[in-house]
Coordinates of C-alpha atoms and ligand atoms in Angstrom, one line a residue:
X1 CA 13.3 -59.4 28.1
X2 CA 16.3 -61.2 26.4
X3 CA 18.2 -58.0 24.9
X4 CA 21.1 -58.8 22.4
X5 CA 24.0 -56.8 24.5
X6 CA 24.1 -57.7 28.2
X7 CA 26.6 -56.8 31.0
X8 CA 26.3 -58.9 33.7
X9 CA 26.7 -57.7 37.1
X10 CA 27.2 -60.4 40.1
X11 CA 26.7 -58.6 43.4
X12 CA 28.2 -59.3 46.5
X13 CA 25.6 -57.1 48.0
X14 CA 27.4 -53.6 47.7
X15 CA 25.1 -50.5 48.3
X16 CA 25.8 -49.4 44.9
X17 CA 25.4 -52.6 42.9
X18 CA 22.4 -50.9 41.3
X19 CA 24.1 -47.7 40.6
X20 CA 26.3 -50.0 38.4
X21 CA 23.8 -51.3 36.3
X22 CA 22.2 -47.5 35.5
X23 CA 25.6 -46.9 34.8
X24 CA 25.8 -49.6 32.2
X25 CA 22.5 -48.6 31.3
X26 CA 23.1 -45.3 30.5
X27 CA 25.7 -46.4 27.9
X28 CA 22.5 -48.0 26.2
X29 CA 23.7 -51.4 27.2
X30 CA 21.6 -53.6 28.7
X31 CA 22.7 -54.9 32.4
X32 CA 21.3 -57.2 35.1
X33 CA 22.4 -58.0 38.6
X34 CA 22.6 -61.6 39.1
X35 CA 24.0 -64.1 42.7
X36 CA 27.4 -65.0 43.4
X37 CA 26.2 -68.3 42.4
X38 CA 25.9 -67.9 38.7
X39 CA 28.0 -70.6 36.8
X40 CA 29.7 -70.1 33.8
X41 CA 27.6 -72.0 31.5
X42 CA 24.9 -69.8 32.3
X43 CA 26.8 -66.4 31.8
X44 CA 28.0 -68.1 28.3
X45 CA 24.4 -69.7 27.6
X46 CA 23.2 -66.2 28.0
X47 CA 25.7 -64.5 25.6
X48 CA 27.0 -62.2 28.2
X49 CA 29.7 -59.2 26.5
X50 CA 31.0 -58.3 29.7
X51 CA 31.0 -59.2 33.2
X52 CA 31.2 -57.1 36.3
X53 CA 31.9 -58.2 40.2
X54 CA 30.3 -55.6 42.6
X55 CA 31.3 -54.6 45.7
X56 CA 30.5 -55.7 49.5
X57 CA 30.0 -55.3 52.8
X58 CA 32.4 -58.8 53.5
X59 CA 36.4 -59.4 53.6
X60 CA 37.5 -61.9 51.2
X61 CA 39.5 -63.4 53.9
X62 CA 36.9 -63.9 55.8
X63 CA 35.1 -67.5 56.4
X64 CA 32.4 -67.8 54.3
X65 CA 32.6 -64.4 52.6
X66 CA 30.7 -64.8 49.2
X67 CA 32.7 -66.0 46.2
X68 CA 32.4 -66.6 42.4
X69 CA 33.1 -69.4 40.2
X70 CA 36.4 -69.3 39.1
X71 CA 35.6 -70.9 35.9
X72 CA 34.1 -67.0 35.0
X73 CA 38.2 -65.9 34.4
X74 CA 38.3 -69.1 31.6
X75 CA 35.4 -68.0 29.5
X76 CA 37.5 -65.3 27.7
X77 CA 34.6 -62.3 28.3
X78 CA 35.7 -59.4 29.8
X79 CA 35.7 -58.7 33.5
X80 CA 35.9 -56.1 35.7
X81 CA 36.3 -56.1 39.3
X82 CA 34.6 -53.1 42.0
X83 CA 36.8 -52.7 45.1
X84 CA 35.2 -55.9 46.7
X85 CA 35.1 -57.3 43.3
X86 CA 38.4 -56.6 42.4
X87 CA 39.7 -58.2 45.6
X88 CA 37.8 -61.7 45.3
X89 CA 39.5 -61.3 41.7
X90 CA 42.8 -61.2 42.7
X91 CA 42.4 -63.7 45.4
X92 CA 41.1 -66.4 42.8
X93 CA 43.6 -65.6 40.7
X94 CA 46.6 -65.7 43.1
X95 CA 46.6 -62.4 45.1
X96 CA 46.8 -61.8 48.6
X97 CA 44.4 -59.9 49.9
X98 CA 44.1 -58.7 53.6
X99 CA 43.6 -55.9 56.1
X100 CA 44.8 -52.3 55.5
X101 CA 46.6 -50.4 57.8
X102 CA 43.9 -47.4 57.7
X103 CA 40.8 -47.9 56.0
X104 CA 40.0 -45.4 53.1
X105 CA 37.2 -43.4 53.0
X106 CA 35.9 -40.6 50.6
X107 CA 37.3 -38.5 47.8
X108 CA 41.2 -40.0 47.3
X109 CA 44.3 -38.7 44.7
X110 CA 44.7 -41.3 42.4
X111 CA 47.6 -41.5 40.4
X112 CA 47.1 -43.3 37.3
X113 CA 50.4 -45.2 36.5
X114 CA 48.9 -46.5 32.9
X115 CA 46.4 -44.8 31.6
X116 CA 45.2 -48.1 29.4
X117 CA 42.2 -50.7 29.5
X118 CA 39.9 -49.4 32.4
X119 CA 41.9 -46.4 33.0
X120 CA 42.0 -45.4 29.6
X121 CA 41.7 -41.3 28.3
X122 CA 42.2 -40.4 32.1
X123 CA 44.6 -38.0 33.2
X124 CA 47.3 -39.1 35.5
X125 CA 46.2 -37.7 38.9
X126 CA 42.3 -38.2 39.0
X127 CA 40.1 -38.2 42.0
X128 CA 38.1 -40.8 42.8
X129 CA 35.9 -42.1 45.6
X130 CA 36.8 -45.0 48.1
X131 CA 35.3 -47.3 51.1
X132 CA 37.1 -50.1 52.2
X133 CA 39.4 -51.4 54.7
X134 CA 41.0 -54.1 53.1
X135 CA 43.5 -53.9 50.4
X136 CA 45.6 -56.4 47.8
X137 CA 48.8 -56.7 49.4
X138 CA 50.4 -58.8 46.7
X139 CA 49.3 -59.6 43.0
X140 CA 50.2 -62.7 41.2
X141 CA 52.4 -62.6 38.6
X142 CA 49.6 -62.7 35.9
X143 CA 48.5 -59.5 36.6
X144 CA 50.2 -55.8 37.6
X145 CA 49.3 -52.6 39.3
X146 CA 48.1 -49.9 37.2
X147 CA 47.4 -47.1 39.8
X148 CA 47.8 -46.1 43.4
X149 CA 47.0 -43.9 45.9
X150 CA 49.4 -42.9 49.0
X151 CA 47.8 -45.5 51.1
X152 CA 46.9 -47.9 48.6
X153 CA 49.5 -49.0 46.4
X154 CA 47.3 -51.3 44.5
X155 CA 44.1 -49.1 43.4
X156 CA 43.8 -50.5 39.6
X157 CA 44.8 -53.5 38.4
X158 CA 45.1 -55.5 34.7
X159 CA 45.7 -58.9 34.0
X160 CA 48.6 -59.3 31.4
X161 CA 47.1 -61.6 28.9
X162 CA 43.5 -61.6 29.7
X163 CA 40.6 -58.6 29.8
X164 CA 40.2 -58.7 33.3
X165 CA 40.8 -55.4 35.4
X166 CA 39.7 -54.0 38.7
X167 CA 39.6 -51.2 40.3
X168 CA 39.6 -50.7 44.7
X169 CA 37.4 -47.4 44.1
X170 CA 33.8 -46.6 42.9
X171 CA 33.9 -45.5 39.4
X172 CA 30.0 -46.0 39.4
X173 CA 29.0 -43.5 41.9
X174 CA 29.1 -39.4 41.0
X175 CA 31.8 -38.7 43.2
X176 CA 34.9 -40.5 41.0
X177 CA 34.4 -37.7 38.1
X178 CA 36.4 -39.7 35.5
X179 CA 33.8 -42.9 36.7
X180 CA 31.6 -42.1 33.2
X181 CA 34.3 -42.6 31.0
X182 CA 36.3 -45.8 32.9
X183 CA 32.4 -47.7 32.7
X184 CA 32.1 -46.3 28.6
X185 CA 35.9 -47.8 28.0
X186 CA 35.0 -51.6 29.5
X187 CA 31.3 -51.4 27.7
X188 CA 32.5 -50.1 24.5
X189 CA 36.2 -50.5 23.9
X190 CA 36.8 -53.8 26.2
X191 CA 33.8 -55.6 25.8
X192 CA 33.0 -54.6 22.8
X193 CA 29.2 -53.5 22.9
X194 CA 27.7 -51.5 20.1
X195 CA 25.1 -49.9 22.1
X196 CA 21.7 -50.4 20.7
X197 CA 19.5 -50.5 24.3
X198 CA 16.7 -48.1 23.3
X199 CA 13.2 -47.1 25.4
X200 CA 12.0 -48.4 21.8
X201 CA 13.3 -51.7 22.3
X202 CA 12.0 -52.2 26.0
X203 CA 8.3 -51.2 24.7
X204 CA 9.2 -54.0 21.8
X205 CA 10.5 -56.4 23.9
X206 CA 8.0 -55.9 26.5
X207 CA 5.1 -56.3 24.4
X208 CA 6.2 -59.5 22.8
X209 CA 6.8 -61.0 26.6
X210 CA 3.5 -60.1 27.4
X211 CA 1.7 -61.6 24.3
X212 CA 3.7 -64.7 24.9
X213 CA 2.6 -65.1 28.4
X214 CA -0.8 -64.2 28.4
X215 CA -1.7 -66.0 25.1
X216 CA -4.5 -64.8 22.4
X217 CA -7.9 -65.2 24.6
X218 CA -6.8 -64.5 28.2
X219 CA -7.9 -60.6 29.7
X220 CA -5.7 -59.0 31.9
X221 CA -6.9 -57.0 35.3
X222 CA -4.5 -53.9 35.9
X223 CA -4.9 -52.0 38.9
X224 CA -4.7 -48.6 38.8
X225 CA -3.3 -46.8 41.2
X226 CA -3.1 -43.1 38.9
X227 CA 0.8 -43.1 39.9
X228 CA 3.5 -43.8 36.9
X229 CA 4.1 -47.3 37.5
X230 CA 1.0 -48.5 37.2
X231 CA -0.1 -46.2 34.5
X232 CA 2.7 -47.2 32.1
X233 CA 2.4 -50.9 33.1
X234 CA -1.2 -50.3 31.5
X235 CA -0.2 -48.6 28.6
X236 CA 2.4 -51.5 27.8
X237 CA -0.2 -54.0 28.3
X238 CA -3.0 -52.1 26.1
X239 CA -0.1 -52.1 23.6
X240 CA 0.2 -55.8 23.5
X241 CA -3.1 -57.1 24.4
X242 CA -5.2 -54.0 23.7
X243 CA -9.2 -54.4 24.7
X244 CA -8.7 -57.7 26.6
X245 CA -7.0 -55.5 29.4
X246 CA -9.5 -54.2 31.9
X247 CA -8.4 -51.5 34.4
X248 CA -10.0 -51.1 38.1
X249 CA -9.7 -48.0 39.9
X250 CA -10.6 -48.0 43.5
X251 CA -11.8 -44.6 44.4
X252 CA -10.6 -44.5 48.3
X253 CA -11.6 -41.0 49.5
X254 CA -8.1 -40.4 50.0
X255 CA -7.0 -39.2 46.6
X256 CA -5.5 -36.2 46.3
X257 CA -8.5 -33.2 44.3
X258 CA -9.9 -34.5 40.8
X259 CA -6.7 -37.5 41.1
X260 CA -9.9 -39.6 39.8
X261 CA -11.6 -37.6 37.0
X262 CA -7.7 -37.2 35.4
X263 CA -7.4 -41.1 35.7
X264 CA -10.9 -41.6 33.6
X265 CA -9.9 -38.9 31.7
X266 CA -6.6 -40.1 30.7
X267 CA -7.1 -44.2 30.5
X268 CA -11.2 -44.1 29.6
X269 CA -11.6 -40.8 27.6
X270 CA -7.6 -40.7 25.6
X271 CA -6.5 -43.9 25.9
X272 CA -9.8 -45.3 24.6
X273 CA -8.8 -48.2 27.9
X274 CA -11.8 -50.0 29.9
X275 CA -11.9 -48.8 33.1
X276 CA -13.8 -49.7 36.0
X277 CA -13.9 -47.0 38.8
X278 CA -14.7 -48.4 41.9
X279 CA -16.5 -45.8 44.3
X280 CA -15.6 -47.5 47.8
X281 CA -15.4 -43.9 49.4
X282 CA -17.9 -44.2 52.4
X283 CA -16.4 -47.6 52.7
X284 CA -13.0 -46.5 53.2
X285 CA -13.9 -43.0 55.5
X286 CA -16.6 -45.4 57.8
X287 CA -13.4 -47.9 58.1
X288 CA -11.3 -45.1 59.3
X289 CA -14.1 -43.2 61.6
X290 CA -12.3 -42.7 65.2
X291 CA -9.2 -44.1 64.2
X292 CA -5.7 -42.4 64.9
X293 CA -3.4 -45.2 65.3
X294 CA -1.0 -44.3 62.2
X295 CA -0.3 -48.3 61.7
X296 CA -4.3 -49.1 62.1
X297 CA -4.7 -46.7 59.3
X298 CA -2.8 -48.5 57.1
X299 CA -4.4 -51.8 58.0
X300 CA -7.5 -50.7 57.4
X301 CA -6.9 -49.2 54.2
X302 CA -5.1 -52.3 53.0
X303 CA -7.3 -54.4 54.0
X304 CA -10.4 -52.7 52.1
X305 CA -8.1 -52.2 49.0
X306 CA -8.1 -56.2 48.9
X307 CA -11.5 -56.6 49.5
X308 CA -12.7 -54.1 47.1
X309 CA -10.4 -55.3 44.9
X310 CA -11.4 -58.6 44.6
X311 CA -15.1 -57.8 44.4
X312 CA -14.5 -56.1 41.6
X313 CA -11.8 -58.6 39.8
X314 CA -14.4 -61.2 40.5
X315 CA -17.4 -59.5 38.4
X316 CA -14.7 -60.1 35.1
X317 CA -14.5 -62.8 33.2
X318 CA -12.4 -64.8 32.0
X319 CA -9.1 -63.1 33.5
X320 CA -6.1 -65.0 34.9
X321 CA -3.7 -62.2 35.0
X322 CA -2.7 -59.4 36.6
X323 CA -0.6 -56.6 36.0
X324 CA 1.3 -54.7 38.4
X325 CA 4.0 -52.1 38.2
X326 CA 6.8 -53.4 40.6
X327 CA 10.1 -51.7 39.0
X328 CA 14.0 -52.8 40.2
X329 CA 14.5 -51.1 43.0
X330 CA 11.2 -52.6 44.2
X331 CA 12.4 -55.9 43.3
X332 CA 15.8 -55.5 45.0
X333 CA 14.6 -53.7 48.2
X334 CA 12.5 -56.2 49.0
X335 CA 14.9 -59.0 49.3
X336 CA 14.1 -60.5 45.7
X337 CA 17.2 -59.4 44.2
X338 CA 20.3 -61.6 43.5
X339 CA 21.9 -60.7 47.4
X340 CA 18.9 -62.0 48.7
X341 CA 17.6 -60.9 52.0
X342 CA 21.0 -59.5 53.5
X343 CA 20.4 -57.1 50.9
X344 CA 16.7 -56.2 52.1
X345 CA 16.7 -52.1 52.7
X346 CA 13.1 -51.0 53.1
X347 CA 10.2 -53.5 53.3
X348 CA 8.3 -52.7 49.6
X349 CA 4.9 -51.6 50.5
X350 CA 3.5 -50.6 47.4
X351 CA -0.1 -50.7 47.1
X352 CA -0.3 -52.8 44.0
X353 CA 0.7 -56.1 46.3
X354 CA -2.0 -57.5 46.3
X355 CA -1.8 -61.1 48.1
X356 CA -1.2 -64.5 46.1
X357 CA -4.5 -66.0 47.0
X358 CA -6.5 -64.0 44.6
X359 CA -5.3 -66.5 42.1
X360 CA -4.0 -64.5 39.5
X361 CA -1.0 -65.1 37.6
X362 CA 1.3 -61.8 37.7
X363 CA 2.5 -59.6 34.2
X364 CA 5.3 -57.4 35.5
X365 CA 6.2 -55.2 32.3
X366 CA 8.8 -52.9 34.3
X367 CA 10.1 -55.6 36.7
X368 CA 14.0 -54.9 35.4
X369 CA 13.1 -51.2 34.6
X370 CA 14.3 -48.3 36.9
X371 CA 12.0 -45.3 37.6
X372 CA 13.8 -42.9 35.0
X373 CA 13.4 -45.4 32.5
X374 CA 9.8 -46.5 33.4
X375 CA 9.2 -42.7 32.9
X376 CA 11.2 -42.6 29.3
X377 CA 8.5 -45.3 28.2
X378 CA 5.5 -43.7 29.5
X379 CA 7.0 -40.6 27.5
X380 CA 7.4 -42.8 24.6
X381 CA 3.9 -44.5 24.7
X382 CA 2.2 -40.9 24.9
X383 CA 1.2 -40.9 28.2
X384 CA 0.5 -37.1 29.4
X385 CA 3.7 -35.1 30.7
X386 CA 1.9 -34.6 34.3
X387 CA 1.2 -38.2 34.5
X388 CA 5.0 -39.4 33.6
X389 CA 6.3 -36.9 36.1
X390 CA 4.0 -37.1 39.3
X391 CA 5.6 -37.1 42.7
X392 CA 4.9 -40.5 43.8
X393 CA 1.9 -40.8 46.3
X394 CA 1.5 -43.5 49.1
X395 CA -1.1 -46.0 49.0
X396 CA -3.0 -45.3 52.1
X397 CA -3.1 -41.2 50.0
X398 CA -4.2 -38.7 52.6
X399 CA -5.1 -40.6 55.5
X400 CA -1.2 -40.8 56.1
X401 CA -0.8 -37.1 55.8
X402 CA -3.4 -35.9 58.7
X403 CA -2.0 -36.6 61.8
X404 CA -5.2 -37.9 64.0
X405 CA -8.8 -39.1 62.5
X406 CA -9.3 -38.7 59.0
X407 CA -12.5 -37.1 58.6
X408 CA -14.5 -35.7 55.3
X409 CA -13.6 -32.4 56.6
X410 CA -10.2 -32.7 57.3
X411 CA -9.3 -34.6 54.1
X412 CA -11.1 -31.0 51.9
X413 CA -9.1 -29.2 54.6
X414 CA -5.8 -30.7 53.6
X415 CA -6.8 -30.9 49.5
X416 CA -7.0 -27.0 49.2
X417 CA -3.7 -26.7 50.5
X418 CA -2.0 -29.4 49.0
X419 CA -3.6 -27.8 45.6
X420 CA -2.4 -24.8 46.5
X421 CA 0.6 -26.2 47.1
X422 CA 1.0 -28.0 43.8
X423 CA -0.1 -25.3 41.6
X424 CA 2.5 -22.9 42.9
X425 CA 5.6 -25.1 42.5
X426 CA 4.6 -25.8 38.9
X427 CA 3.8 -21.8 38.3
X428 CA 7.3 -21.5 40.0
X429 CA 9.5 -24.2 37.5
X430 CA 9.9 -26.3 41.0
X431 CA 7.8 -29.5 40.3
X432 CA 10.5 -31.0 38.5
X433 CA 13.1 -30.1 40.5
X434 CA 11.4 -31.6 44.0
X435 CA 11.4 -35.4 44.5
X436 CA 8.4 -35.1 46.5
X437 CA 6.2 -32.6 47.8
X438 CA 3.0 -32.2 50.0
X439 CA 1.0 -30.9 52.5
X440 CA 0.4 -32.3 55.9
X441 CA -2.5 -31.7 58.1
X442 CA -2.1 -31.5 62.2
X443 CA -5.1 -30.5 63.6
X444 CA -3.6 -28.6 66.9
X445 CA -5.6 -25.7 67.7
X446 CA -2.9 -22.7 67.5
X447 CA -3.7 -19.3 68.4
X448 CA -5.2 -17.1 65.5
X449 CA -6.8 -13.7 65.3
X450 CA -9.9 -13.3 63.9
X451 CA -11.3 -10.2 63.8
X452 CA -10.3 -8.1 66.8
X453 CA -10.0 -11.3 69.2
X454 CA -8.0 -14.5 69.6
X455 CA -9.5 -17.7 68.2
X456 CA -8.6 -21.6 68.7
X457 CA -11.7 -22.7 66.8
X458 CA -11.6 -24.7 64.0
X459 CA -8.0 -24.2 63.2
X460 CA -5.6 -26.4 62.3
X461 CA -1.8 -26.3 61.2
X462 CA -0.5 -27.6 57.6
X463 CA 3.4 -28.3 57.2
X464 CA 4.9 -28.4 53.7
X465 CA 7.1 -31.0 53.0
X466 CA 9.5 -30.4 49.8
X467 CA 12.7 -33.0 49.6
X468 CA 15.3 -33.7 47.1
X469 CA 15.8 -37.4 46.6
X470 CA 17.6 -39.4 44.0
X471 CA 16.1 -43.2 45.4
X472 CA 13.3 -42.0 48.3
X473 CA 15.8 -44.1 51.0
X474 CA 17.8 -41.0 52.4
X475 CA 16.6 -37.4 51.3
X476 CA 16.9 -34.2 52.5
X477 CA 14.3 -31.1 52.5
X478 CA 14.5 -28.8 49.7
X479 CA 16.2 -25.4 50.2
X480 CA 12.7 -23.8 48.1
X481 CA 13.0 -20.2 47.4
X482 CA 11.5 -18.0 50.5
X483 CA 9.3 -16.5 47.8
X484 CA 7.7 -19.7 46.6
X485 CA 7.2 -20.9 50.4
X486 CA 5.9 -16.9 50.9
X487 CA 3.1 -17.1 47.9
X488 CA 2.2 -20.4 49.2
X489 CA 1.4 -19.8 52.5
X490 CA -0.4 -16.3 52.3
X491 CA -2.6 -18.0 49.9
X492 CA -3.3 -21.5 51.9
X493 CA -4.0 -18.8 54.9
X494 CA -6.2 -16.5 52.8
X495 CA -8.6 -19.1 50.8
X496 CA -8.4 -21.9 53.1
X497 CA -10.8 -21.3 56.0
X498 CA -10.0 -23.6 58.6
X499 CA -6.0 -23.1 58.6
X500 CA -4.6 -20.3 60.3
X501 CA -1.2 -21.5 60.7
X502 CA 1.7 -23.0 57.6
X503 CA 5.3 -24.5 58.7
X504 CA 8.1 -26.0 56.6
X505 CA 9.5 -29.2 57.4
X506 CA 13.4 -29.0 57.6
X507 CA 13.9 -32.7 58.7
X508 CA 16.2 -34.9 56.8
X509 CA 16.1 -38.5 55.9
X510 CA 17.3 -40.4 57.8
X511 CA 16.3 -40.3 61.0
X512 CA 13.1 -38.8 59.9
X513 CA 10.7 -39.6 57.0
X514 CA 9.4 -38.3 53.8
X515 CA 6.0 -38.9 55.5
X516 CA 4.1 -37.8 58.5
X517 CA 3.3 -41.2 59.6
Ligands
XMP1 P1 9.0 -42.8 53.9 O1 7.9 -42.0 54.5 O2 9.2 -44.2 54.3 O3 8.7 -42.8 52.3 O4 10.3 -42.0 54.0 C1 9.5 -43.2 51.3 C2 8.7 -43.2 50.0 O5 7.7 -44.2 50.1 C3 6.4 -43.6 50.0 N1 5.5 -44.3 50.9 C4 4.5 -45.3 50.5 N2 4.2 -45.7 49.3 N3 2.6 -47.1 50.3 C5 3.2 -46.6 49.2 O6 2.8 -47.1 48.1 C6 2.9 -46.7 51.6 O7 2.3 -47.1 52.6 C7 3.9 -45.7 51.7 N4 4.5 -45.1 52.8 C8 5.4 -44.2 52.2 C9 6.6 -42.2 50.3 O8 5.5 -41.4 49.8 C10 7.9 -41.9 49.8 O9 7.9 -41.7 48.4

């Protein structure tokens, strides 16, 4: 993708260096995080309308805290520094920079002494959030102090003949209420930028990458997995290539009820796509016969993904590529992203990674896409309103959500409530609003009465697990209304024989998980 309108964003590995770029994003300009080791001929080679230095973990003072080329202040484009950002800016440029006396934390009174460049429309006492410890003590003459707070006397500052400005708080994150409009003044009135990022222009832009890499004659293999990212990386790849794609489908056992017949519905029967599902049930459920090891589970199921996988890959010709739907986070979070490992959060374990000996070359359509803007373009490409907004499912599906053996038995156990589940939250209006949400199976035996005595047979327990979540790192369960939990379990204890028992899961995230296991 080689949009017109970039902001460039060089993280020094700050928790919210992402949230920056949605930021920028969200102003319909393009932006990319990129290493401290960018040089300046790249950022100018690259046509770069505004430049933008993250925060980080390090002290400026420290040895071998990460830097920037100072040659980025010469090439005249805009810049604007983020509390750890702002720092290595003023050190470059002159400033002294060292340990506060108390380190700032949280919602602070900022009093704006010049409401201009950055700071500009804001009113003179804002609030805004801060994390540090260190703080500019001194500024060099070049530049000048253009805000405060009672223990930071330099909280914003502007250079006095170039655009360079920084700021020690987070304008990016929700918490700094005037943080929209300080990231729309340095996109639009200090760097300049028109705006003209569009969903429209990604699905151009995408297409034309993936004609140009595949070529005229190649096919393309895309695993479908029946969650968004995959689906919308086929759709964009059917756009560009249309009948030389070739979707599999790997029908585990473990799919949530009639998950397959809506994927042939929607790719084979709408979309008109080929599609190749793969019926590897028994396979998978004889794999996973006696096995409650949570971690062997996965293995297992992993491991036949691959070999089904490649079976199946094998039997079409003529196809070198394949498409997966890694998105940014995935990319970041795994270490791939511009901090490198030290910025490595969650080990990615989406199902689509499929291992670099099957030989295939990789099309990654939404590689520099976030998951509300892979979503925009499934919209956008006509891909079916429950589709774009599904929860997202694990790979290893079900077998993570019974705790113990996964047997045929349990798995239709745990399918009628999760239906159940699923249809009530839509009926309710609370799909939407719930980041995730499932049913669990643990088969303990707990008390029930069944007729005039008191049975342990056959029953089993199901927990429902509703969170909130804006990135699926940290969440916290959903406060649901009683009567939506109330319908839900009356009817998974009337029509499903076999559970006697329904429990909500108030854990939050961290220390727990989303999932059981
Ligand atoms: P946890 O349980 O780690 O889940 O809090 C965070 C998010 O990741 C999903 N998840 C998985 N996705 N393969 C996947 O593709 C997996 O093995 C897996 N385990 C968890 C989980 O559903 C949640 O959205």
């Amino acid at each position: 993708m080689t949009p017109r309108e970039t902001i460039a964003i060089i993280d020094f590995g700050s928790q919210y260096s992402q949230l920056i770029a949605r930021r920028v994003r969200e102003n319909h300009v393009y932006s990319e995080l990129l290493p401290t080791s960018t040089s300046p001929r790249q950022l100018r080679e690259a046509g770069v309308k505004g430049i933008i230095l993250s925060g980080g973990p390090a002290s400026v003072y420290e040895e071998g805290a990460p830097s920037c080329n100072p040659g980025i202040f010469e090439l005249g484009v805009p810049v604007l520094g983020i509390c750890y950002g702002m720092q290595i800016a003023c050190q470059i440029l002159g400033g002294q920079v060292q340990a506060g006396r108390t380190r700032e934390y949280g919602r602070v009174q900022l009093s704006v002494r010049r409401a201009e460049g950055v700071l500009a429309h804001t009113p003179a006492k804002i609030s805004v959030w801060m994390s540090h410890g260190d703080v500019v003590m001194e500024v060099a003459d070049c530049f000048e102090s253009i805000a405060a707070t009672s223990t930071c006397p330099v909280a914003a500052v502007r250079h006095k003949t170039r655009p360079v400005f920084g700021v020690q708080f987070h304008p990016e994150v929700t918490h700094t209420p005037n943080g929209e409009q300080m990231i729309r003044n340095f996109v639009y009135d200090i760097c300049g930028c028109r705006g003209e990022w569009r969903v429209q222009n990604v699905i151009e832009t995408s297409v034309q990458a993936i004609r140009d890499q595949v070529g005229p004659a190649d096919r393309v293999i895309c695993g479908l997995s029946g969650g968004v990212d995959s689906s919308v990386t086929a759709a964009l790849v059917q756009r560009a290539i249309g009948e030389r794609l070739v979707n599999i489908f790997v029908d585990n056992g473990l799919c949530r009820r009639r998950e397959a017949e809506m994927v042939e519905m929607t790719f084979r029967d709408h979309f008109g796509m080929e599609l190749h599902v793969v019926d590897a049930r028994d396979r998978f459920l004889t794999g996973l016969a006696g096995v409650n090891d949570p971690q062997v589970k996965r293995r297992i199921i992993g491991h036949e993904f691959i070999e089904v996988f490649k079976q199946e890959a094998r039997q079409i010709e003529g196809a070198h590529f394949l498409a997966q739907g890694t998105i940014y986070p995935d990319v970041i979070e795994s270490g791939h992203g511009p901090a490198g490992p030290a910025a490595v959060i969650k080990l990615h374990h989406n199902v689509g990674g499929l291992p670099a000996e099957l030989g295939f070359e990789l099309v990654e359509p939404l590689r520099q896409l976030f998951k509300d803007e892979v979503r925009l373009v499934g919209e956008a490409l006509g891909l079916p309103e429950a589709l774009v907004w599904r929860h997202p499912f694990p790979g290893p599906g079900l077998a993570v959500r019974i705790a113990g053996e996964v047997t045929p038995e349990r798995l239709e156990l745990l399918r009628s409530a999760d239906e159940i589940l699923l249809e009530e939250l839509t009926a309710a209006g609370w799909y939407r609003k719930v980041a995730q949400g499932f049913a669990v199976l643990v088969p303990v035996a707990s008390v029930g009465v069944m007729g005039d005595g008191r049975s342990y047979e056959g029953q089993n327990l199901v927990v429902l697990r509703l969170v909130e979540s804006k990135d699926f790192m940290t969440a916290d369960w959903m406060r649901i209304d009683y009567g939506v939990l109330a319908t839900v379990s009356n009817r998974i204890i009337n029509e499903v024989s076999g559970i006697n028992r329904v429990a909500y899961d108030i854990s939050s995230k961290p220390p727990s998980t989303i999932e059981w296991q």
